[in-house]
Short mmCIF file of C-alpha atoms in Angstrom, two decimals:
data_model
loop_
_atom_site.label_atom_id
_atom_site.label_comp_id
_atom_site.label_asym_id
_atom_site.label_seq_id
_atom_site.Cartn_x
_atom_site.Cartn_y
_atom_site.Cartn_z
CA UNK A 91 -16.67 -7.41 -30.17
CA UNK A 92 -14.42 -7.91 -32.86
CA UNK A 93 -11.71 -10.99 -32.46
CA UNK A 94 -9.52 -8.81 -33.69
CA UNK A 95 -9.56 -5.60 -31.74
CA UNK A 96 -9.85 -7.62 -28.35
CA UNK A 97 -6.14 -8.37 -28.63
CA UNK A 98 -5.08 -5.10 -28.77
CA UNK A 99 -7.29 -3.75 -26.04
CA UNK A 100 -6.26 -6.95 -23.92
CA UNK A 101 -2.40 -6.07 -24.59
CA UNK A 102 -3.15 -2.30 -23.49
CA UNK A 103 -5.24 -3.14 -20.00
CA UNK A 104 -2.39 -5.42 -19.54
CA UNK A 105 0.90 -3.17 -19.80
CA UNK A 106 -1.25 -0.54 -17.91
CA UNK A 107 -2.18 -3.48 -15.36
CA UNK A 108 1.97 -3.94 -14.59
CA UNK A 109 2.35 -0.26 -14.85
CA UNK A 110 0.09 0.47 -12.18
CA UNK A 111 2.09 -2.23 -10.00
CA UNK A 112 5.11 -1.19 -10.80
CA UNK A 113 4.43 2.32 -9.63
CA UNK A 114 2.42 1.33 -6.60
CA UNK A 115 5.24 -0.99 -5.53
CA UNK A 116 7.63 1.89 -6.03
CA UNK A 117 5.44 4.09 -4.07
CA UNK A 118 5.86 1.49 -1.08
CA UNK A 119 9.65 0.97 -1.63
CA UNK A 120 10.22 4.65 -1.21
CA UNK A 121 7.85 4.79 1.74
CA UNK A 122 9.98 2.67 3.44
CA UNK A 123 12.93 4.28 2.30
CA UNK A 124 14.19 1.65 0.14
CA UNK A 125 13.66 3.04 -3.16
CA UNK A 126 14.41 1.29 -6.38
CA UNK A 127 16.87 3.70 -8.01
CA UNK A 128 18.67 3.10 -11.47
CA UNK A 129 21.31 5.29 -13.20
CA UNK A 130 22.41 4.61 -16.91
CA UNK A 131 24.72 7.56 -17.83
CA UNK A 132 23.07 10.81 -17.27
CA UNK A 133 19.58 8.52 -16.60
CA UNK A 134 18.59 8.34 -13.70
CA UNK A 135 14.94 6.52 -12.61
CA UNK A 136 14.28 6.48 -8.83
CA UNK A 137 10.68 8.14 -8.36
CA UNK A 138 7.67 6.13 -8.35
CA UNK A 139 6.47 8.82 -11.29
CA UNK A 140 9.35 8.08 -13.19
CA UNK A 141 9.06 4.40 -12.93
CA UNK A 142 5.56 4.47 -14.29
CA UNK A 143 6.07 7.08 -17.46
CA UNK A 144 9.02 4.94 -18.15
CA UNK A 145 6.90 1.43 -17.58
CA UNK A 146 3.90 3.52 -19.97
CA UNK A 147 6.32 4.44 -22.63
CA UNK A 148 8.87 1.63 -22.53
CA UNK A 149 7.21 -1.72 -21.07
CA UNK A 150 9.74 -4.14 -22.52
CA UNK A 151 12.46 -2.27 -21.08
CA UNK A 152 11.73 -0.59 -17.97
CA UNK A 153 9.51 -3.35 -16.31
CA UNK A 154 12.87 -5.98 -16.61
CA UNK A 155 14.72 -2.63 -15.56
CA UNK A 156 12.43 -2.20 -12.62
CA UNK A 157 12.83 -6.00 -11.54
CA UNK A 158 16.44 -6.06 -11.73
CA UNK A 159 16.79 -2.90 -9.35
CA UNK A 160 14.20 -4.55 -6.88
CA UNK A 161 16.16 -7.90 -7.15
CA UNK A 162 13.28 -9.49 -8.47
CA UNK A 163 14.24 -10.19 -12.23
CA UNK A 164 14.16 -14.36 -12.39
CA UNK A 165 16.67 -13.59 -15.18
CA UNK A 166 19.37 -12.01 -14.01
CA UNK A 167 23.09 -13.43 -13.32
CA UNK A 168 22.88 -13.62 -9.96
CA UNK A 169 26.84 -13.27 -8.27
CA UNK A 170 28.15 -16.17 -6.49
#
């Protein structure tokens, strides 16, 4: 294989990797009824389908998204 089409393919099994966490995790939250729900203005994520188009379409955004609403996110300002 090519050095330089294994990156690409490596990034791709990757963010789909995550994705398929994120929306099995989701899946469980809601199961239990704790869902991870997010509203940004007229927004609103809280299925484990939405989680996972956003996740497929969006990565950078929705997986730190998905964190913060499962108070997860290592990042975040946590209130004192």
């Amino acid at each position: 294989m090519n050095p330089s089409a294994a990156l690409p393919i490596t990034a791709f099994l990757v963010v789909v990797t995550v994705d398929l966490w994120v929306y099995r995790d989701a899946r469980n939250r809601q199961r239990r009824g704790n869902p991870a729900t997010v509203a940004v203005g007229s927004l609103r994520v809280e299925t484990p389908e939405a989680w996972f188009l956003g996740c497929l379409l969006l990565v950078v955004v929705f997986v730190p998204l998905y964190l913060t609403a499962t108070g997860r996110n290592p990042f975040a300002r946590r209130s004192s």
